[in-house]
Each structure stands twice: as structure tokens, then as C-alpha cells.
Coordinates of C-alpha atoms in Angstrom, one line a residue:
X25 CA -3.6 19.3 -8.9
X26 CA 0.3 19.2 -8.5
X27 CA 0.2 21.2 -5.8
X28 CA -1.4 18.6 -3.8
X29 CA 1.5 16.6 -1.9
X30 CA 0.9 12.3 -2.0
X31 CA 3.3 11.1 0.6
X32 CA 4.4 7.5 -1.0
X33 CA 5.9 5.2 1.8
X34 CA 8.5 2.5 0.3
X35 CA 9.5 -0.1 2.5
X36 CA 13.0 -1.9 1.1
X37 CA 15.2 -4.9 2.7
X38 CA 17.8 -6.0 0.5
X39 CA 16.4 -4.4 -2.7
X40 CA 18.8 -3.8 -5.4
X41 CA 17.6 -5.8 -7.8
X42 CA 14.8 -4.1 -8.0
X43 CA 14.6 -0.6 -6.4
X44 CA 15.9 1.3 -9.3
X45 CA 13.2 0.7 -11.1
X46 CA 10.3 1.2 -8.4
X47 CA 12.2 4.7 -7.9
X48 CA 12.1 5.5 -11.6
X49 CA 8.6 4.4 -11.6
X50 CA 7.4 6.7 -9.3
X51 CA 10.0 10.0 -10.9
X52 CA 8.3 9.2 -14.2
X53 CA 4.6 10.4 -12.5
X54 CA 2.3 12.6 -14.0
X55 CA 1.9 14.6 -11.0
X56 CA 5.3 16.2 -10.1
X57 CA 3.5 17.1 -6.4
X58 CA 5.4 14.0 -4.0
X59 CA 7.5 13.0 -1.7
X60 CA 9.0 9.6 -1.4
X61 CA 9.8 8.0 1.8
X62 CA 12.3 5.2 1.6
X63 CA 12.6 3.1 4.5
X64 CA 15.6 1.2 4.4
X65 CA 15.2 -1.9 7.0
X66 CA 18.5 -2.7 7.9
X67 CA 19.6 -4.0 4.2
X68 CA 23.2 -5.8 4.0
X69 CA 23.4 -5.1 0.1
X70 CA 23.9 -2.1 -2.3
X71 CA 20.3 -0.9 -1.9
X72 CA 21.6 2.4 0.3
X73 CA 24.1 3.3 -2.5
X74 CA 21.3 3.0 -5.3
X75 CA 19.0 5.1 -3.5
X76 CA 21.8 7.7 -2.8
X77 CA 22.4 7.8 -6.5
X78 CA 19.2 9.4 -7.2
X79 CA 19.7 13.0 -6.7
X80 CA 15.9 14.6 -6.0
X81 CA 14.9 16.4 -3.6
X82 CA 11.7 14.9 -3.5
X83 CA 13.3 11.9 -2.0
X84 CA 14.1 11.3 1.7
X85 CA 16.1 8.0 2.7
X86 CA 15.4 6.9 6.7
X87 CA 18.0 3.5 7.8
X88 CA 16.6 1.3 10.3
X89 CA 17.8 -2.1 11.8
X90 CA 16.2 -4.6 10.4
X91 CA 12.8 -4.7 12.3
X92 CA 10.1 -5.9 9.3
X93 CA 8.1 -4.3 6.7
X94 CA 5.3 -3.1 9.4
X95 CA 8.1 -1.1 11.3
X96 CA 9.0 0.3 8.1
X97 CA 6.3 1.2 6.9
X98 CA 5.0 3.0 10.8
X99 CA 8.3 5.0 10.5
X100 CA 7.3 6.3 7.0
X101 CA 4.0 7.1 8.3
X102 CA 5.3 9.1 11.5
X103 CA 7.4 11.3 9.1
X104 CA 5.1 12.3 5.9
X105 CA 3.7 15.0 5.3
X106 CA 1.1 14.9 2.4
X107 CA -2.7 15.2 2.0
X108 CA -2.4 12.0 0.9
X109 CA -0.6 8.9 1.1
X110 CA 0.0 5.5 -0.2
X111 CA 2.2 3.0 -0.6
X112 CA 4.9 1.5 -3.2
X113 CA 6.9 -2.1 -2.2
X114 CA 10.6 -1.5 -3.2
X115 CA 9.8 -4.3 -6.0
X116 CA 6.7 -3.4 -7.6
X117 CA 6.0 0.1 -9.7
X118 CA 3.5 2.6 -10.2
X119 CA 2.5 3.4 -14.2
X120 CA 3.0 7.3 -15.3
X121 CA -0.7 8.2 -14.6
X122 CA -1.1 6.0 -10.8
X123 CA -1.0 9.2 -8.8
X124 CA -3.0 11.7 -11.5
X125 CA -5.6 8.9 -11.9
X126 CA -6.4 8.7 -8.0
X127 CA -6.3 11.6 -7.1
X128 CA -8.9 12.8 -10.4
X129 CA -11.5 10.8 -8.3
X130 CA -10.9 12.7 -5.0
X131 CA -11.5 16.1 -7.0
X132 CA -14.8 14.9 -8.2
X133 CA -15.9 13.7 -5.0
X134 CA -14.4 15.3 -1.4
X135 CA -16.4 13.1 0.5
X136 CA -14.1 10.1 -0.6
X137 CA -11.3 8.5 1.8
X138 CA -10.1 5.8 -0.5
X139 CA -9.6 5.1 -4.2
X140 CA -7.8 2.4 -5.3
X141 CA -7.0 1.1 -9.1
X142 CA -6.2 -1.9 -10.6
X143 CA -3.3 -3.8 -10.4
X144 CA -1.2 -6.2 -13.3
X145 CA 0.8 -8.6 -12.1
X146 CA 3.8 -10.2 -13.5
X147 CA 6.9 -12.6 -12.8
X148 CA 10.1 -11.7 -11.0
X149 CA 11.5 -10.2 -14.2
X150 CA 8.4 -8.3 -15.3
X151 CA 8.5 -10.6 -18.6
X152 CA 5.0 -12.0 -18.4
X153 CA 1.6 -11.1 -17.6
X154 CA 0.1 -13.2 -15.2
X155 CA -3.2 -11.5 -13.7
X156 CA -4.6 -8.4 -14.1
X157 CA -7.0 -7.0 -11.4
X158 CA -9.5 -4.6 -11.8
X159 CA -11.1 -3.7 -8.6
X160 CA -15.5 -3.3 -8.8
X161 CA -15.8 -2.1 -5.0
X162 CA -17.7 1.3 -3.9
X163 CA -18.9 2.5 -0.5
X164 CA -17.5 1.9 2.8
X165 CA -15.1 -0.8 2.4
X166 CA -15.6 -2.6 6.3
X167 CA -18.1 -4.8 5.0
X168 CA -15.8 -6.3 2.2
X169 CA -12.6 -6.6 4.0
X170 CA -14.4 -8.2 6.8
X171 CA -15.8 -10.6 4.3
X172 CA -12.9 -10.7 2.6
X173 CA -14.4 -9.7 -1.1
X174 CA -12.1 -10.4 -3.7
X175 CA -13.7 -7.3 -5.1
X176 CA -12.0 -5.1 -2.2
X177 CA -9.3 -7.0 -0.4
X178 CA -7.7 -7.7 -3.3
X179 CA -6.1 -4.7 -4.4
X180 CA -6.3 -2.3 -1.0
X181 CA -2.8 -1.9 -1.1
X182 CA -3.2 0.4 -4.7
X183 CA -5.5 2.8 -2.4
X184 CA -4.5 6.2 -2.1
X185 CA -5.9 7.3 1.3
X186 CA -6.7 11.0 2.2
X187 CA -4.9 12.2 5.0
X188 CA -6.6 13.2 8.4
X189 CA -4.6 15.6 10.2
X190 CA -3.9 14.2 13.4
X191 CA -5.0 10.3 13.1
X192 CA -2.5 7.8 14.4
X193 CA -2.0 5.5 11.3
X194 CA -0.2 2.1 12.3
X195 CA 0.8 -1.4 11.0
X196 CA 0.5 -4.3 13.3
X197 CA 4.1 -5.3 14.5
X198 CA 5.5 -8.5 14.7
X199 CA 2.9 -10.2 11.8
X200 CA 4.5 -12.0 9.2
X201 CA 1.0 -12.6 7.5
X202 CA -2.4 -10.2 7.2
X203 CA -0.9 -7.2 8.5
X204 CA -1.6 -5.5 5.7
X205 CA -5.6 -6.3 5.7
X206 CA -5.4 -5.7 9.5
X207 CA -4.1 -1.9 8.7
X208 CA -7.1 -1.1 6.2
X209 CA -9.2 -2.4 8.1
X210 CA -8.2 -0.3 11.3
X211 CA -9.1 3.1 8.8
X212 CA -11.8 1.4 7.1
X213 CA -14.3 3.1 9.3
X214 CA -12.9 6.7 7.7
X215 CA -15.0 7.1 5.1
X216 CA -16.2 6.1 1.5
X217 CA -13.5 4.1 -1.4
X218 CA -13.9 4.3 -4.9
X219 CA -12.5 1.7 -7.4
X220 CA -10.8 3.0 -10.9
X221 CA -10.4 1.1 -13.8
X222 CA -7.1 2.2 -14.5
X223 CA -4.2 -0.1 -14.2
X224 CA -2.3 2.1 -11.4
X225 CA 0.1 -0.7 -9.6
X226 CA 2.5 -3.8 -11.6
X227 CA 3.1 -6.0 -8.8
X228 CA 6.3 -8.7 -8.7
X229 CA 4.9 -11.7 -8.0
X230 CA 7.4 -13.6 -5.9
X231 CA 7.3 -16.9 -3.9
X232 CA 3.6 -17.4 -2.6
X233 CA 3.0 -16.8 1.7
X234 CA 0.8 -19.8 0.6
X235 CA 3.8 -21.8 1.1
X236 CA 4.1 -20.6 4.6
X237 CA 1.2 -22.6 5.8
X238 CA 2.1 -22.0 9.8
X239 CA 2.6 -18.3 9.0
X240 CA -0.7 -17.6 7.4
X241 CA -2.7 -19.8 9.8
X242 CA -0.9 -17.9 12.2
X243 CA -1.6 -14.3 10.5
X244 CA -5.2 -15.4 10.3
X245 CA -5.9 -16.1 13.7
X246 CA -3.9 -12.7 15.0
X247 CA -6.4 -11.1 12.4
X248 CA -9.6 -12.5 14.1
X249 CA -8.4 -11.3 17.5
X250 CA -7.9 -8.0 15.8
X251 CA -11.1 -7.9 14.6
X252 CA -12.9 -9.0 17.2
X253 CA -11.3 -7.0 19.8
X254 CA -12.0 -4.0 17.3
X255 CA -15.3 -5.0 17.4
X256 CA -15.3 -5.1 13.6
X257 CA -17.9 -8.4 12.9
X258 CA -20.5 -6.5 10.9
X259 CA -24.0 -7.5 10.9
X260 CA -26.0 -10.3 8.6
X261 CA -28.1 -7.7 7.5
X262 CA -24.8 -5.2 6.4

């Protein structure tokens, strides 16, 4: 299994608090077979030097101006080059058995696209628990990110997604909120996800987009356009 490559696409503006440890995080895997993208977006602090101290081979740093996390992560995207890929903020971390886990579920069943895990989530310095998510969802996941199911929305962004040679994989640009769920569900279609029970992602809680009200009324309405110029809607009877 370590000779199957896992692209992992990190976005980072302005990271250093933080991006040492995602890094480390993602050195200290199980499976040896990665590459990590960093996408630097335009960052005015010492996240550039910190990422040039790291001296693996396994590593590739890309510098862009500052043009938003979907930009980023489109420009790690255009450049991987695994059978699989997923993705790692510049302020969360994976656990030593994230990748291993995953990829465990796609050598048991080829016919999977997705598996994600479950996710723990603490405050800015990692000090204290606050959730832990373990995702329940199986089958194509269309139906529950359309419906938004806590079940599957939730914790898409711990999904490792097989890699189809020759799809165009893209983030929205220019969304402050949603674009994440907007990207999922544009490969949704793909094929079947499975959900582990391993804890594969600690995410950083940091302020709440709740706060943003404008912003996420705003996200929301771009992501019913997107759906419904997708033709997405599903049926009652789905």
C-alpha cells in the first residue's frame, strides 16, 4: 500500500503559527507513499521560511498572490499527481494512521470514490476537546449533501477521493462561504463514499463564519444557483 501516491493539497495564508505542526502531522504518516502540495497564498509572514526549513523531498512549495483559499487549492489540484488526493488546512492535522486508515477501505472495495473519517475538534491551541465527529454515511453521497445530512456534510472535507485520470477537479472562485460543499458536490456524482470510524482529521476551531451573517447568506444563495444550474435537486422519492 505505500506505493500508492495520496496527493495532499494544503492551502496556507499567513500560517506560521500553525503550519509546523500540520507539516509534521502529515511526515509522521503511516504510509510513507505522498506528496504534499503547499500553496502559499500570498502570505506577508514567516510561513515561506518555515516551510523551506523542512527538507523532504516529498514536499513541493507553489507562491501565489494572495487570491483565496479556492485559488489555492485549484492550483494544487492542476499540479498533483497521485491516485488519490485530499486535503489538509495549514492549521489543522492529520493523526499517524489518517492516510493508512482510508486508503484500507479502498483496498477492500475498488468500486469506492470516497472515504472519509471522523474528525475531533479542538480550540486554537489544541488544549481542549470540543466535538468529536464520527461520520455514519454510505452510498452515493448527492442525496446527503443536497440535503445537507449532518451525517455526510459534516466531515466531507476528511474524504480521500480516488483520482480519475483526466477529470477537471475545481473550487468555486470568488466564495467566501460554501465553496467547499459546492466542490463535493460537483464530484458527488463519481461514485460510492464510505465512512470510517477512525478519528483521521483534528480540526482548529477558529472564529465561527456564523458570525459573518452576510457572507453565509451570501454563500448559500451562490450554492442554490450552483445546484440548480447543475441540475442537482434530487427527487422526493431519492
Amino acid at each position: 500500500m505505500n506505493r500508492t501516491l495520496i496527493s495532499i493539497i494544503m492551502a496556507a495564508y499567513n500560517a506560521e503559527r500553525c503550519i509546523s505542526q500540520a507539516i509534521q502531522s502529515v511526515l509522521d504518516q503511516q504510509h510513507s507513499g505522498f506528496e504534499l502540495l503547499i500553496i502559499d497564498d500570498g502570505s506577508t509572514d514567516n510561513t515561506a521560511r518555515i516551510v523551506a526549513g523542512f527538507e523532504d523531498l516529498r514536499i513541493s512549495y507553489f507562491y501565489q498572490p494572495n487570491s483565496g483559499v479556492s485559488a489555492s487549492r485549484n492550483l494544487g489540484l492542476q499540479n498533483m499527481n497521485g491516485d488519490f488526493f485530499c486535503f489538509l488546512d495549514a492549521d489543522d492535522l492529520m493523526t499517524p494512521q489518517s492516510l493508512i486508515s482510508r486508503l484500507a477501505s479502498f483496498k477492500s472495495n475498488p468500486d469506492l470514490m470516497f472515504v472519509g473519517g471522523g474528525q475531533e475538534q479542538y480550540n486554537e491551541d489544541l488544549s481542549v476537546m470540543l466535538r468529536r465527529q464520527i461520520p455514519t454515511y454510505q452510498g452515493m453521497p448527492r442525496r446527503g449533501l443536497v440535503r445537507l445530512d449532518p451525517t455526510c456534510f459534516i466531515n466531507c472535507g476528511t474524504w480521500l477521493i480516488r483520482r480519475i485520470e483526466g477529470h477537471s477537479y475545481q473550487f468555486p472562485i470568488g466564495w467566501t462561504h460554501s465553496e467547499d460543499l459546492a466542490f463535493f458536490l460537483s464530484i458527488s456524482h463519481l461514485g460510492l463514499l464510505k465512512s470510517i470510524d477512525n478519528i483521521v482529521q483534528v480540526y482548529r476551531r477558529h472564529q465561527s463564519a456564523m458570525s459573518d451573517l452576510d457572507g453565509l447568506k451570501s454563500g448559500y444563495l451562490r450554492l442554490y444557483e450552483f445546484i440548480s444550474n447543475r441540475r442537482l435537486f434530487i427527487n422526493q422519492n431519492e
